[in-house]
């Protein structure tokens, strides 16, 4: 009969060494934190059970009295689901591990962004999730380079992991859908090319036009800072043209809200007079009449990935290893609603 493992003889350090992960990752998995991937957590718990691991409740109680780590969440705005939903979900996920999130808003102002990053580092945050401004300053990049950082939505040329939406195929499919319906006068309202995702989205729309046999250079295009107000103004301008487009495609969440508001207030009926495809995942898109055809982005999945990447980056930093600068892509879903139809002959 084999020897039975002595109760409590195996510790978190032993488990981490045997599994090749950090002690923080083992602790999170054993405590049920959602910051650890499900398959990894299951593997850790199974190994702990097989090794006869028994948690030290006294040590756990003592550790709970220590100061909790703080991380920063730096975004340009919080008045759109792309940021508000992700911020709320990240804060919830990180808090399960005892990490508190500090939210700061840059309003896409590089100088303000720098001041806030200085304040964050002075407050000794453990790491950051950031959606950088279009004109991010070199000093800001230097600050980010010294911390565990996760880029969200936008890249700014630093070596860091990031989570982004992989918009190319969905936007090409959207253009193809409009072309199949017979639209030739398609207008695009998108994010400024100064932002990394703005350039990628415009390129995808132009490729979709070419693939459909249309001329991208003839496509009315408005590239703007992604705000609700700018979306409204762009739609008003496009619909006021002597020969307005028969279809509007929007490549941005905040812009989509503004465009939808402008269209609803106009004389154009959707989809009889105008086909409309929007971007994002606000709940009211599905409640519109008709329901809007959407490039649906899972903001919950973006948040889960960002929180996990930051937790992993903090673990790696604790171990002294180099943080891998991997990009994680979330693919939007092209969801057909009732806001697209063939143009009037």
XYZ file of C-alpha atoms in Angstrom:
345
model
C 0.000 0.000 0.000
C 1.488 3.344 -1.088
C 2.267 6.236 1.204
C -0.494 8.698 1.745
C 0.431 12.369 1.274
C 0.658 14.164 4.589
C -2.170 16.724 4.897
C -0.907 20.244 4.248
C 2.591 19.083 3.165
C 2.208 20.617 -0.305
C 2.108 24.406 -0.616
C 1.257 26.966 -3.291
C 4.960 27.408 -4.071
C 5.283 23.659 -4.741
C 2.235 23.624 -7.003
C 3.456 26.666 -8.946
C 6.890 25.101 -9.481
C 5.446 21.775 -10.607
C 2.979 23.395 -13.017
C 5.380 26.030 -14.346
C 3.169 28.984 -13.424
C 3.396 31.806 -10.902
C 2.279 31.462 -7.301
C -0.229 34.272 -7.924
C -1.852 32.278 -10.733
C -2.125 29.199 -8.491
C -3.661 31.269 -5.684
C -6.192 32.849 -8.036
C -7.207 29.484 -9.469
C -7.651 27.929 -6.036
C -9.662 30.940 -4.849
C -12.012 30.735 -7.848
C -10.897 33.996 -9.471
C -12.294 34.563 -12.987
C -8.987 36.206 -13.947
C -7.563 32.726 -14.673
C -8.660 30.923 -17.831
C -11.141 28.143 -17.086
C -9.040 25.334 -18.566
C -5.918 26.502 -16.709
C -7.809 26.862 -13.418
C -9.243 23.354 -13.802
C -5.756 21.936 -14.440
C -4.360 23.707 -11.350
C -7.194 22.548 -9.098
C -6.919 18.975 -10.384
C -3.171 18.946 -9.747
C -3.672 20.414 -6.265
C -6.212 17.714 -5.428
C -3.929 14.968 -6.739
C -1.057 16.277 -4.606
C -3.200 16.413 -1.481
C -3.036 20.192 -1.163
C -4.929 21.622 1.821
C -5.297 25.439 1.970
C -3.856 27.225 4.972
C -6.914 29.140 6.201
C -4.893 31.120 8.746
C -2.465 32.395 6.099
C -5.394 33.208 3.833
C -7.005 35.254 6.589
C -3.804 37.169 7.272
C -3.213 37.968 3.603
C -6.718 39.388 3.304
C -5.783 42.152 5.751
C -2.971 43.466 3.573
C -3.331 46.468 1.270
C -4.917 45.529 -2.036
C -3.165 46.329 -5.298
C -4.431 49.152 -7.466
C -4.451 49.264 -11.257
C -5.395 52.073 -13.614
C -7.952 52.115 -16.423
C -7.216 55.011 -18.791
C -9.747 55.771 -21.533
C -10.727 58.753 -23.700
C -14.451 58.643 -22.843
C -16.961 56.669 -20.793
C -20.165 57.793 -22.504
C -20.222 54.848 -24.920
C -20.532 51.091 -24.266
C -17.118 50.483 -25.862
C -15.644 52.009 -22.712
C -18.360 52.137 -20.044
C -19.319 48.468 -20.387
C -15.703 47.323 -20.579
C -14.718 49.496 -17.590
C -17.518 48.152 -15.401
C -16.799 44.532 -16.303
C -13.023 44.915 -15.865
C -13.538 46.479 -12.427
C -15.809 43.596 -11.421
C -13.433 40.908 -12.671
C -10.326 42.453 -11.128
C -12.059 42.962 -7.789
C -12.577 39.204 -7.442
C -8.815 39.005 -6.994
C -8.696 41.885 -4.506
C -7.478 44.360 -7.118
C -9.108 47.777 -7.177
C -9.368 49.687 -10.466
C -8.910 53.457 -10.731
C -10.717 54.983 -13.722
C -9.410 58.120 -15.414
C -10.692 59.899 -18.540
C -8.347 61.669 -20.973
C -10.956 63.137 -23.368
C -8.437 62.150 -26.071
C -6.121 64.982 -24.912
C -2.421 63.909 -24.954
C -1.379 66.496 -22.342
C -4.147 65.474 -19.977
C -3.274 61.847 -20.610
C 0.349 62.516 -19.594
C -0.693 64.275 -16.381
C -2.942 61.377 -15.468
C -0.239 58.802 -16.185
C 2.178 60.743 -13.964
C -0.414 60.759 -11.182
C -1.027 57.045 -11.649
C 2.667 56.205 -11.330
C 3.018 58.544 -8.333
C 0.171 56.585 -6.746
C 2.178 53.403 -7.443
C -0.433 51.569 -9.494
C 0.607 48.003 -10.231
C -0.366 48.182 -13.911
C -2.662 49.782 -16.470
C -5.287 49.064 -19.078
C -5.211 51.938 -21.567
C -6.941 53.098 -24.713
C -4.380 55.729 -25.743
C -5.041 59.118 -27.290
C -4.387 59.675 -30.988
C -1.417 61.969 -30.354
C 0.106 60.187 -27.373
C 3.316 61.881 -26.200
C 6.720 60.191 -26.000
C 6.891 60.734 -22.243
C 3.588 58.891 -21.914
C 5.001 56.002 -23.936
C 8.042 55.933 -21.642
C 5.812 55.744 -18.555
C 3.783 52.930 -20.106
C 6.964 51.086 -21.032
C 7.923 50.836 -17.359
C 4.661 49.196 -16.231
C 2.633 46.071 -16.960
C 0.215 47.487 -19.545
C -2.624 46.147 -21.686
C -3.728 48.157 -24.730
C -7.483 48.279 -25.334
C -9.114 49.059 -28.713
C -6.124 51.188 -29.809
C -2.387 50.573 -30.169
C 0.236 53.251 -29.533
C 3.530 51.646 -30.533
C 4.657 50.244 -27.181
C 5.685 46.662 -26.479
C 2.659 45.371 -24.591
C -0.144 42.838 -24.892
C -3.403 44.185 -26.245
C -6.997 43.299 -26.981
C -8.587 44.649 -30.138
C -11.593 44.008 -32.342
C -10.725 42.231 -35.598
C -13.006 44.309 -37.799
C -11.679 43.587 -41.267
C -13.823 40.616 -42.319
C -17.007 41.934 -40.687
C -16.710 45.296 -42.457
C -15.994 43.617 -45.794
C -19.059 41.424 -45.264
C -21.147 44.516 -44.485
C -20.100 46.195 -47.729
C -20.754 42.957 -49.615
C -24.243 42.722 -48.111
C -25.106 46.253 -49.247
C -23.694 45.597 -52.725
C -25.718 42.380 -53.049
C -28.854 44.370 -52.237
C -28.009 46.623 -55.181
C -26.529 49.652 -53.408
C -23.958 51.617 -55.381
C -24.072 54.888 -53.438
C -22.641 53.791 -50.103
C -21.234 56.322 -47.616
C -18.866 55.502 -44.771
C -18.610 57.274 -41.407
C -15.566 56.068 -39.504
C -12.921 56.760 -36.919
C -10.001 59.042 -37.755
C -6.978 57.349 -39.325
C -4.849 58.922 -36.584
C -6.134 56.068 -34.439
C -4.810 52.611 -35.287
C -8.225 50.956 -35.580
C -9.533 53.824 -37.730
C -6.980 53.130 -40.452
C -7.643 49.381 -40.308
C -11.406 49.837 -40.623
C -11.150 52.238 -43.559
C -8.841 49.833 -45.363
C -11.340 47.009 -44.832
C -14.249 49.077 -46.185
C -12.257 50.068 -49.269
C -11.274 46.449 -49.883
C -14.911 45.453 -49.552
C -15.865 48.062 -52.150
C -13.212 46.781 -54.541
C -14.284 43.175 -54.008
C -17.876 44.166 -54.825
C -16.778 45.868 -58.047
C -17.400 49.380 -56.689
C -15.061 52.364 -56.744
C -13.829 53.209 -53.226
C -12.566 56.621 -54.342
C -16.163 57.613 -55.153
C -17.430 56.622 -51.725
C -18.409 59.633 -49.562
C -16.218 59.201 -46.482
C -16.138 61.055 -43.179
C -13.293 60.159 -40.789
C -13.680 61.759 -37.380
C -12.821 61.667 -33.723
C -15.196 58.935 -32.498
C -17.851 60.872 -30.614
C -21.619 60.798 -30.682
C -21.749 64.471 -31.710
C -19.439 63.876 -34.667
C -21.549 60.941 -35.827
C -24.667 63.077 -35.748
C -22.986 65.917 -37.659
C -21.563 63.560 -40.299
C -24.944 61.942 -40.958
C -26.662 65.333 -41.180
C -24.097 66.435 -43.757
C -24.276 63.263 -45.847
C -28.073 63.138 -45.866
C -28.178 66.804 -46.839
C -26.169 66.261 -50.034
C -27.931 66.957 -53.373
C -27.550 63.247 -54.176
C -27.525 61.564 -50.779
C -26.253 57.998 -50.403
C -28.687 55.098 -50.419
C -26.769 53.342 -47.646
C -24.757 54.407 -44.603
C -22.098 52.193 -43.025
C -20.674 53.277 -39.668
C -17.329 52.071 -38.298
C -17.389 53.108 -34.650
C -19.586 52.663 -31.583
C -20.015 56.292 -30.485
C -20.309 57.410 -34.105
C -23.056 54.817 -34.632
C -25.152 56.246 -31.814
C -24.895 59.751 -33.286
C -25.615 58.574 -36.833
C -28.665 56.589 -35.681
C -30.001 59.648 -33.847
C -29.539 61.862 -36.918
C -31.212 59.350 -39.228
C -34.157 58.970 -36.869
C -34.632 62.758 -36.841
C -34.373 63.056 -40.642
C -36.944 62.659 -43.410
C -35.332 59.365 -44.469
C -37.177 56.160 -43.647
C -35.134 53.079 -42.782
C -34.855 50.880 -44.775
C -37.218 52.226 -47.465
C -35.164 55.361 -48.214
C -31.888 54.512 -46.535
C -30.119 51.327 -45.493
C -28.129 51.611 -42.288
C -25.434 49.382 -40.774
C -24.027 50.383 -37.388
C -21.162 49.211 -35.199
C -21.090 48.110 -31.568
C -23.370 46.464 -29.042
C -25.698 48.950 -27.295
C -28.810 47.073 -26.144
C -31.154 49.587 -27.737
C -29.873 48.730 -31.245
C -31.970 45.552 -31.082
C -34.966 47.489 -29.732
C -35.027 49.996 -32.599
C -37.834 49.773 -35.104
C -36.647 48.266 -37.329
C -33.883 46.442 -35.450
C -30.556 47.692 -36.770
C -28.198 45.599 -38.853
C -25.084 45.600 -36.725
C -21.429 44.723 -36.565
C -21.825 43.399 -33.026
C -18.772 43.541 -30.782
C -18.805 41.565 -27.535
C -17.654 44.177 -25.033
C -17.965 41.587 -22.261
C -15.429 39.391 -24.051
C -13.132 42.386 -24.580
C -13.309 43.101 -20.843
C -12.656 39.491 -19.836
C -9.641 39.328 -22.115
C -8.235 42.685 -20.957
C -8.623 41.771 -17.265
C -7.019 38.375 -17.810
C -4.114 39.846 -19.782
C -3.432 42.417 -17.074
C -3.547 39.765 -14.334
C -1.135 37.619 -16.336
C 1.161 40.602 -16.981
C 1.264 41.361 -13.251
C 2.145 37.720 -12.549
C 4.941 37.769 -15.119
C 6.339 41.022 -13.730
C 6.391 39.471 -10.230
C 8.386 36.529 -11.583
C 10.940 38.826 -13.244
C 10.258 37.484 -16.743
C 9.519 39.566 -19.845
C 5.872 40.253 -20.653
C 4.866 38.870 -24.070
C 3.529 41.554 -26.413
C 0.715 39.502 -27.931
C -2.343 40.937 -29.661
C -5.637 39.222 -28.861
C -8.363 39.780 -31.444
C -12.110 39.645 -30.821
C -14.065 39.133 -34.051
C -17.302 41.134 -34.431
C -20.430 39.326 -35.571
C -22.321 40.627 -38.611
C -25.890 40.529 -37.311
C -28.630 41.097 -39.880
C -31.518 43.273 -38.713
C -34.289 45.077 -40.534
C -32.426 48.277 -41.384
C -31.107 47.169 -44.785
C -33.034 46.605 -48.020
C -32.647 47.095 -51.747
C -32.518 50.761 -52.817
C -35.595 52.331 -54.331
C -35.511 52.153 -58.108
